[in-house]
Structures are given as C-alpha cells and as structure tokens.
PDB file of C-alpha atoms in Angstrom:
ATOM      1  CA  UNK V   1    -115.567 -84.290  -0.035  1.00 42.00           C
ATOM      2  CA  UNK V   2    -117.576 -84.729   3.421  1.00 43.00           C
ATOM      3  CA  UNK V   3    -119.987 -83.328   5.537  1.00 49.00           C
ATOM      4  CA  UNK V   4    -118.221 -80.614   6.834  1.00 59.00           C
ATOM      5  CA  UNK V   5    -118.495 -77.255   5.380  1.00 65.00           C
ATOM      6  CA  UNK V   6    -115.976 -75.148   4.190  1.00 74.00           C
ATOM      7  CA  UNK V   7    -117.040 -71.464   4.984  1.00 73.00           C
ATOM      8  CA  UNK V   8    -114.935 -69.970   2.587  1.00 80.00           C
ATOM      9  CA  UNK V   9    -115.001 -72.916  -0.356  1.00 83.00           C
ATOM     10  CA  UNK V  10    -117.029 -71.468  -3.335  1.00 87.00           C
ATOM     11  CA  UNK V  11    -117.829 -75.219  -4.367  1.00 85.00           C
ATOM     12  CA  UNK V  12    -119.180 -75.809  -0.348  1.00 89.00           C
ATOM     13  CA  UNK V  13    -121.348 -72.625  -0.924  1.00 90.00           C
ATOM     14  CA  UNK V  14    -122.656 -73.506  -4.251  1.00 90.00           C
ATOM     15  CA  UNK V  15    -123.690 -76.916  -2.888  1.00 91.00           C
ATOM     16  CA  UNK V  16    -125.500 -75.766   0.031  1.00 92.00           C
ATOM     17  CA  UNK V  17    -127.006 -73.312  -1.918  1.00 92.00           C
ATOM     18  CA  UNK V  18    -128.509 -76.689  -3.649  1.00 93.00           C
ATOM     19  CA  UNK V  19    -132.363 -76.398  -2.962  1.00 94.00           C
ATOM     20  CA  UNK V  20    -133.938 -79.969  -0.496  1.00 95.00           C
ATOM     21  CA  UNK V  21    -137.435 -80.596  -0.125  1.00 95.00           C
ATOM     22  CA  UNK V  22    -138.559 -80.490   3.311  1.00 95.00           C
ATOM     23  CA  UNK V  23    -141.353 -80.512   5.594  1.00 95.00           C
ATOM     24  CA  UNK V  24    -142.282 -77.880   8.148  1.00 93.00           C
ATOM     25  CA  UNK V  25    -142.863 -79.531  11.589  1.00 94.00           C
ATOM     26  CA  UNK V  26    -144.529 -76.985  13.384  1.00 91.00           C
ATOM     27  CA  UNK V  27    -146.288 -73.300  12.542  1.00 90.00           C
ATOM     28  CA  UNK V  28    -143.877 -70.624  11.610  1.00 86.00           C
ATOM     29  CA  UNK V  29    -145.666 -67.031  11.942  1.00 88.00           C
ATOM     30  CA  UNK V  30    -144.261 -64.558   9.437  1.00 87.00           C
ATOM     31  CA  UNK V  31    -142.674 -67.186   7.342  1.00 86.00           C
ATOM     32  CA  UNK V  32    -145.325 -67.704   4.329  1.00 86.00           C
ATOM     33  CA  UNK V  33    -142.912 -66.335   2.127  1.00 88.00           C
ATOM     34  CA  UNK V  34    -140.828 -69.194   1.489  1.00 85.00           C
ATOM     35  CA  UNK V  35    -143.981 -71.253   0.497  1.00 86.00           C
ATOM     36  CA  UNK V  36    -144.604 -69.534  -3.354  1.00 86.00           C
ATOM     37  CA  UNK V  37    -148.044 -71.068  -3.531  1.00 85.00           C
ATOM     38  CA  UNK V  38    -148.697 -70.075  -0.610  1.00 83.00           C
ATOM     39  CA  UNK V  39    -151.168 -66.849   0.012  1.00 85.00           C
ATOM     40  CA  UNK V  40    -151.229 -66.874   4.052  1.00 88.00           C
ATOM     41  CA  UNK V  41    -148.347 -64.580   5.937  1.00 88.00           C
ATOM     42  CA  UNK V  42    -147.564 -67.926   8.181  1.00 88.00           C
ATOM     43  CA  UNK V  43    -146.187 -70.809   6.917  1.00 87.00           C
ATOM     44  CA  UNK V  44    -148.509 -73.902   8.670  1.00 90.00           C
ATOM     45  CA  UNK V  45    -147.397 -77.294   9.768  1.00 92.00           C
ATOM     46  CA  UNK V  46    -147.226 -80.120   7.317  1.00 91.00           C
ATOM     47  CA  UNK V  47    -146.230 -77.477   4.537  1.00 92.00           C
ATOM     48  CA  UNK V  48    -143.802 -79.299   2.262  1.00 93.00           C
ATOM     49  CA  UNK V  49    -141.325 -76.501   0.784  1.00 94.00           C
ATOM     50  CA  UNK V  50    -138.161 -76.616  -1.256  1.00 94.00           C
ATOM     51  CA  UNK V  51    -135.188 -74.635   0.595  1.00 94.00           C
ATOM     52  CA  UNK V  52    -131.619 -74.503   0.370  1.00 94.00           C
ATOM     53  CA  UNK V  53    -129.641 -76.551   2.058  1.00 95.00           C
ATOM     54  CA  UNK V  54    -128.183 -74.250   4.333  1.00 93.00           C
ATOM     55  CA  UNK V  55    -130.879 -72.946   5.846  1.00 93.00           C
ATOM     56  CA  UNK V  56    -132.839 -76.598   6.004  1.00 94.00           C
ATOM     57  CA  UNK V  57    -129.911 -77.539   7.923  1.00 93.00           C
ATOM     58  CA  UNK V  58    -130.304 -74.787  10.145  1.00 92.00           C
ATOM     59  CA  UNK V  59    -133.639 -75.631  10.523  1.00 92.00           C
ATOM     60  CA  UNK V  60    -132.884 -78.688  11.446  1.00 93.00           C
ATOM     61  CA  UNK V  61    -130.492 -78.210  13.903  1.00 92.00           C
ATOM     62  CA  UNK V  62    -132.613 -76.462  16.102  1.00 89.00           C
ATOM     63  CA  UNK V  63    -134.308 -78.387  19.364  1.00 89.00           C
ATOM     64  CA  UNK V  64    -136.932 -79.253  18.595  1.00 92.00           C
ATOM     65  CA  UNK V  65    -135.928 -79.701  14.789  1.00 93.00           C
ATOM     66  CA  UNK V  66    -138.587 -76.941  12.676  1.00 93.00           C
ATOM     67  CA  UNK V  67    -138.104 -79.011   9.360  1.00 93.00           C
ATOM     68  CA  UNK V  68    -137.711 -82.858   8.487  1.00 94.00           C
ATOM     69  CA  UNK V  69    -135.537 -82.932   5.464  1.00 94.00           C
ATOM     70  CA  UNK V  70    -136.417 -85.381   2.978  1.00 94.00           C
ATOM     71  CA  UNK V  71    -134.214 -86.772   0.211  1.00 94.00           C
ATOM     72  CA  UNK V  72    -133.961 -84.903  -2.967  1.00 93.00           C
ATOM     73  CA  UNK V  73    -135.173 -87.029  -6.445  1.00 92.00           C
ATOM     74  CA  UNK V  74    -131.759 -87.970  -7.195  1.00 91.00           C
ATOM     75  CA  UNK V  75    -131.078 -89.546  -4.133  1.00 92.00           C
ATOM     76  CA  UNK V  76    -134.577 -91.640  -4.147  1.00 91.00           C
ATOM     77  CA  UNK V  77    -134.926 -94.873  -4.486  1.00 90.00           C
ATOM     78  CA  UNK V  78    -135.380 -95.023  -8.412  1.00 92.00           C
ATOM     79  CA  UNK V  79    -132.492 -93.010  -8.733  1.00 91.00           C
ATOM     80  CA  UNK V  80    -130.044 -94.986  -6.301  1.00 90.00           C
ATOM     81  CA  UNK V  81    -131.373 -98.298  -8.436  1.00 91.00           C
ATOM     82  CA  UNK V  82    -130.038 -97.126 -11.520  1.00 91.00           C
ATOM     83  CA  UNK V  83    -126.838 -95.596 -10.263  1.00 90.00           C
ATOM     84  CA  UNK V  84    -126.367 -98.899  -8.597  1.00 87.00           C
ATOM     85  CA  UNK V  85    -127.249-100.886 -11.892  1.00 89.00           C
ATOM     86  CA  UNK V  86    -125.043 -99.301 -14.352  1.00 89.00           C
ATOM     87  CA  UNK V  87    -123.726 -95.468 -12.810  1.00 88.00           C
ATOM     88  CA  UNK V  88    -121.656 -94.669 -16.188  1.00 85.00           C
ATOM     89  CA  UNK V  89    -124.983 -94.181 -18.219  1.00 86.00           C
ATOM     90  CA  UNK V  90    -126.013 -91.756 -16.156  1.00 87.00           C
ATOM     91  CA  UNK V  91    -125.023 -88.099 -17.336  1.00 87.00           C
ATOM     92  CA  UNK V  92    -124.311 -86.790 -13.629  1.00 86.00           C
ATOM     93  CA  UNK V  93    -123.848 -83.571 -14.786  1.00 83.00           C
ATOM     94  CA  UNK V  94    -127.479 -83.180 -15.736  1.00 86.00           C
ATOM     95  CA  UNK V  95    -128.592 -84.235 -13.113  1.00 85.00           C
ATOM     96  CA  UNK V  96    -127.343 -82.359 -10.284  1.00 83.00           C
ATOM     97  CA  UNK V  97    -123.760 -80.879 -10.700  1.00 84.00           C
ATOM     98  CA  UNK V  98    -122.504 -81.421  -7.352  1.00 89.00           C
ATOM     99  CA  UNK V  99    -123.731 -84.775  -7.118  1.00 91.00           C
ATOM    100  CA  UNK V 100    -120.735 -86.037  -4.336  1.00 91.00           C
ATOM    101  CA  UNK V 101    -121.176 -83.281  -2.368  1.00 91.00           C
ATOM    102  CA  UNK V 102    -124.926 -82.391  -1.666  1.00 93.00           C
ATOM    103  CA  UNK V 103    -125.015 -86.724  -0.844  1.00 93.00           C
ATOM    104  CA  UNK V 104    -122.305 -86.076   1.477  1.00 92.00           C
ATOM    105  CA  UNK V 105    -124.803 -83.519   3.427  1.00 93.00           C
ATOM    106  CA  UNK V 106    -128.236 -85.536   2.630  1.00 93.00           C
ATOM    107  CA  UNK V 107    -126.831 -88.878   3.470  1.00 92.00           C
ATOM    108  CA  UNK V 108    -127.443 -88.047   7.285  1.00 91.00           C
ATOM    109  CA  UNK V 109    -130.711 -87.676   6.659  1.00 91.00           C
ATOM    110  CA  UNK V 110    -131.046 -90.774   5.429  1.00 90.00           C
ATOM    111  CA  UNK V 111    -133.035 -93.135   7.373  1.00 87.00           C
ATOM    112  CA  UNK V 112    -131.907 -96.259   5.595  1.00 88.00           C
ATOM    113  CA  UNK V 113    -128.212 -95.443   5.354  1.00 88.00           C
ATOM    114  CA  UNK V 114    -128.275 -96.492   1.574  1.00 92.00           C
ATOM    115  CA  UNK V 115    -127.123 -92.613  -0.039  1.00 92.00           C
ATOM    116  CA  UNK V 116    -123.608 -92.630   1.596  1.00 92.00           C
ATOM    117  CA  UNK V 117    -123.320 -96.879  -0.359  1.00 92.00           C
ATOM    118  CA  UNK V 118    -124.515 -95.396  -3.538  1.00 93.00           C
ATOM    119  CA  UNK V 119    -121.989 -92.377  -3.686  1.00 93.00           C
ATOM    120  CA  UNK V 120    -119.379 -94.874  -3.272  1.00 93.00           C
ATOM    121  CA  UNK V 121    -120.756 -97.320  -5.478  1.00 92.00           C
ATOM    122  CA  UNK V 122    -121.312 -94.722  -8.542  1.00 91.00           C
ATOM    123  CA  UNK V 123    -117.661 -93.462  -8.049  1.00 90.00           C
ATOM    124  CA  UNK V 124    -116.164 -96.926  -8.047  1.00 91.00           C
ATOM    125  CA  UNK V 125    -118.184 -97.409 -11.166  1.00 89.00           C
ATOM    126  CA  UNK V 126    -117.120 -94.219 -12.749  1.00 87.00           C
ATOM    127  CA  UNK V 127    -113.422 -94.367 -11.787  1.00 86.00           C
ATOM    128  CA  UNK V 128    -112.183 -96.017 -15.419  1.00 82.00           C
ATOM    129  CA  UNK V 129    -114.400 -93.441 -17.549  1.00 80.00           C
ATOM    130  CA  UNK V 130    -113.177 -90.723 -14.919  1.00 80.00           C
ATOM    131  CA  UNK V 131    -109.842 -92.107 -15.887  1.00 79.00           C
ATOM    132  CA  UNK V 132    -110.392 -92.450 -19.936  1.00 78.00           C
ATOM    133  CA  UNK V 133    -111.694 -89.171 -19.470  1.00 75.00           C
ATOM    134  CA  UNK V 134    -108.378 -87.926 -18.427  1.00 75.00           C
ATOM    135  CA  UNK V 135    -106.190 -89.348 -20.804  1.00 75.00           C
ATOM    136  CA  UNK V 136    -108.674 -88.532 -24.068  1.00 68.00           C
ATOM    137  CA  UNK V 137    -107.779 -86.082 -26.790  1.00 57.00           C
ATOM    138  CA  UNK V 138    -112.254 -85.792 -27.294  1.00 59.00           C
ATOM    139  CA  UNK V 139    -112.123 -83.582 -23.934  1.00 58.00           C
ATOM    140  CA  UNK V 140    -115.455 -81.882 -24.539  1.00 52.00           C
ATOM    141  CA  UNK V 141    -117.429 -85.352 -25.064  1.00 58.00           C
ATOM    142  CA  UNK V 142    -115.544 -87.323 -22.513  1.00 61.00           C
ATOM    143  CA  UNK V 143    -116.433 -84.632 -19.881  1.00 65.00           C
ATOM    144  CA  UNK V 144    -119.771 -83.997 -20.786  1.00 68.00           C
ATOM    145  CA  UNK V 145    -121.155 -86.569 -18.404  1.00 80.00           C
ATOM    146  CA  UNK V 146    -119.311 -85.960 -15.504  1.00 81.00           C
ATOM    147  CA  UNK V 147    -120.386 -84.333 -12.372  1.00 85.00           C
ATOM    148  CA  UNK V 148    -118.276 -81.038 -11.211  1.00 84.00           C
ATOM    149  CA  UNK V 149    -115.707 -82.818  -8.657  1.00 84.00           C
ATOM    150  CA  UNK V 150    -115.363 -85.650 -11.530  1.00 84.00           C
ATOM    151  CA  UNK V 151    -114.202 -82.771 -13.701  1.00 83.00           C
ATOM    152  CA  UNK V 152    -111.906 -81.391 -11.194  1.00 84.00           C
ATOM    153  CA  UNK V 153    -110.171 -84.865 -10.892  1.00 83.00           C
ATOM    154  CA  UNK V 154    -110.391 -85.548 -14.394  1.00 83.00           C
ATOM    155  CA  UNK V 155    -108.657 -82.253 -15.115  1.00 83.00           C
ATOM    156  CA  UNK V 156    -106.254 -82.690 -12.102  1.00 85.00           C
ATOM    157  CA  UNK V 157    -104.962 -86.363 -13.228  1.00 83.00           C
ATOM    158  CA  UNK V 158    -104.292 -84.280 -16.785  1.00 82.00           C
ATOM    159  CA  UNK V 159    -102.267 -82.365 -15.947  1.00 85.00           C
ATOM    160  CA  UNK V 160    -100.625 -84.434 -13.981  1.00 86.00           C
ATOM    161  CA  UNK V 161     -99.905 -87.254 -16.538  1.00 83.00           C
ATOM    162  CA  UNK V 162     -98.601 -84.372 -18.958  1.00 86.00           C
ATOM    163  CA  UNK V 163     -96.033 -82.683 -15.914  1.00 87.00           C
ATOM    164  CA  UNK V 164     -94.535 -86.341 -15.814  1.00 84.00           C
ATOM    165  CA  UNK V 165     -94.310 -87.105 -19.307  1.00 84.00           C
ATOM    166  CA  UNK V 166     -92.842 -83.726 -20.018  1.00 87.00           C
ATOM    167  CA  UNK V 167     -90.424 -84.705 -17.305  1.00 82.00           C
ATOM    168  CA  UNK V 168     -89.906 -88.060 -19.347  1.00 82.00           C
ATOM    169  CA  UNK V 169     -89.702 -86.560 -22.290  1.00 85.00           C
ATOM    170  CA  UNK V 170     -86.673 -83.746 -20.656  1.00 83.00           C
ATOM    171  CA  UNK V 171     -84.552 -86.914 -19.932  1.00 74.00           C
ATOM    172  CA  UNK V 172     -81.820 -84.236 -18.365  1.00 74.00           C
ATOM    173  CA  UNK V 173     -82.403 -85.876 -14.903  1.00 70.00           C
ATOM    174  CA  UNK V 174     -82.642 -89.772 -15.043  1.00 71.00           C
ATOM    175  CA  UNK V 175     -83.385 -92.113 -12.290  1.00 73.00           C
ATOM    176  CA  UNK V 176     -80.449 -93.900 -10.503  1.00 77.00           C
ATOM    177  CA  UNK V 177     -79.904 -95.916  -7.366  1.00 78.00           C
ATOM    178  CA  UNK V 178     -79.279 -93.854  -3.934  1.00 80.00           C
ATOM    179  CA  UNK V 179     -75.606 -94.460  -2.570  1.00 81.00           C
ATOM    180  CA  UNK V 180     -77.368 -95.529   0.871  1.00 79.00           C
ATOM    181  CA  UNK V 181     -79.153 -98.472  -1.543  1.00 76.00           C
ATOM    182  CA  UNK V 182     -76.323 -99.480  -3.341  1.00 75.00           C
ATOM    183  CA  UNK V 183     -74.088 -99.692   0.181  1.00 78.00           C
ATOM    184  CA  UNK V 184     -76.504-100.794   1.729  1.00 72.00           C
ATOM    185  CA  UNK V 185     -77.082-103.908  -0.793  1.00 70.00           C
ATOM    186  CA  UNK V 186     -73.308-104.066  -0.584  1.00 69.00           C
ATOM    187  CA  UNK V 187     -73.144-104.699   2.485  1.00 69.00           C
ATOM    188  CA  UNK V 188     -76.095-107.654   2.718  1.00 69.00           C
ATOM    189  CA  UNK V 189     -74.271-109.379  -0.233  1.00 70.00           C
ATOM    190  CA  UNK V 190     -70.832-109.298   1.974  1.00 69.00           C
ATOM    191  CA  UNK V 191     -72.803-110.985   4.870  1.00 71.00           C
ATOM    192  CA  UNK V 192     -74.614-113.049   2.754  1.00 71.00           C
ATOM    193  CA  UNK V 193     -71.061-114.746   1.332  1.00 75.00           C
ATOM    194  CA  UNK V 194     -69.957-114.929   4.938  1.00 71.00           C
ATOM    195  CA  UNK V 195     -72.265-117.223   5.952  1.00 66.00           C
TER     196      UNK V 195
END
C-alpha cells in the first residue's frame, strides 16, 4: 500500500480507476461531457462531478489546481465514526473493494488529516478476523467481509501456515543447534568455570 502508483500494477489501476467527487474550480470549454446532467458543451465553475481518480489527480496537479477533490462517502465523517467505533461490522467489501488503497490516495486531500488514522485504525481492528479468516475451514463466509488487499493477506498467511505445517508434518529435516552455537556456548561455559 501507499500513495505511489504502480504503472503497471492491475490492483493500482483498478483503484485509480475508483470514481472521487470533485469540484471544478474554474470554466473548462469543451469539457461538458464529463458532467452527464449537464446539456452545455463547457463544463462551468462550481460544477461538482464524479471522475476517476486518475484524472482528478491530474487535475489537480496542475498550477493553478482545475479541480478540488473532495472525500468520497466512505471516507466522510459518518463513515470514519463507525469504522473507528467497531471496524469488524463493517462489510468492507461492499463498500468499496479497495478500501486501503483509494484512502492511501484521498488521504492527501484530507484537510483534517483524520483518513490516513482511520485506515490504520480499521486494520488494527480487523487484524484478528483477518487472521481467523486465514486459519478457517468456512472460507467463503469468513472472506465475505473483507476488502480486496484483506483477501490477498488472508489468502497469503494460508498458504503460508499450510507450506510450514506440511514442512512439520515431512519431519525428514528437523531443527538442531548450529556447530558455531554449540562451540560457541562451549566456549562461554569454559570461561565461565575459569573465573
């Protein structure tokens, strides 16, 4: 995760594909278009539009910025209260599916500084049903609330804890001490007795 994109990550493009509310700051001729309730062929200032990321970045990034982006619903207020109360009620997955990553991009535009607390806060809440997740036999209704890079980790930590217990399991290579160890404890129990 983090702000930076990945130009040839299909998860990076998927996310900044995400559509953001924004606000136009000044006219754009030509540029009606993105506006669908819109009937003119320019696009006038104050118009509040829903773009994707990408481009609302690129908006942005322009002197003097041509958009203000504003915070999409999940990252509101009401939203960041409930995450904050209790995160594991809240089926992530339905609500946006690349929940880590698209806060990793808003959270700069966040005035307040509270997004980038709440993405932490909702995966430190998470982390033991992320984890139960893992380890459960019920994979389709353990996963079903879990956002897209919970699923990756959930399904990473799998497969994972299955690699070592078949490893366990193989018992044909078991787990001694290193001759430099045992010397090497040899040798602080000899100066141990001569003092």
């Amino acid at each position: 995760m983090g702000n930076q994109s990945n130009y040839l990550s299909i998860s990076d493009i998927l996310v900044t594909n995400e559509k953001v509310p924004c606000k136009f700051l000044h006219d754009l001729p030509k540029m009606g278009f993105l506006d669908p309730a819109s009937t003119e062929d320019d696009l006038k200032t104050g118009t509040n539009v829903e773009i994707p990321l990408w481009l609302a970045e690129s908006l942005y990034s322009r002197r003097p910025p041509l958009v203000s982006v504003d915070l999409p619903k999940i990252y509101k207020e009401a939203y960041r209260e409930i995450l904050n109360a209790d995160a594991c009620t809240v089926d992530l997955h339905k609500l946006g599916q690349h929940f880590y990553e698209l806060g990793c991009y808003i959270a700069k535009h966040d005035i307040k500084g509270e997004v980038g607390n709440t993405l932490v806060n909702t995966f430190r809440q998470r982390f033991r049903m992320i984890l139960s997740a893992s380890a459960s036999t019920d994979s389709i209704s353990a996963l079903q609330p879990l956002s897209d890079t919970e699923r990756e980790r959930t399904a990473g930590a799998a497969s994972t804890e299955k690699a070592l217990s078949t490893w366990l399991k193989r018992g044909d290579c078991p787990l001694s001490t290193a001759n430099m160890v045992a010397s090497h404890r040899k040798r602080k129990r000899a100066e141990m007795e001569m003092l």
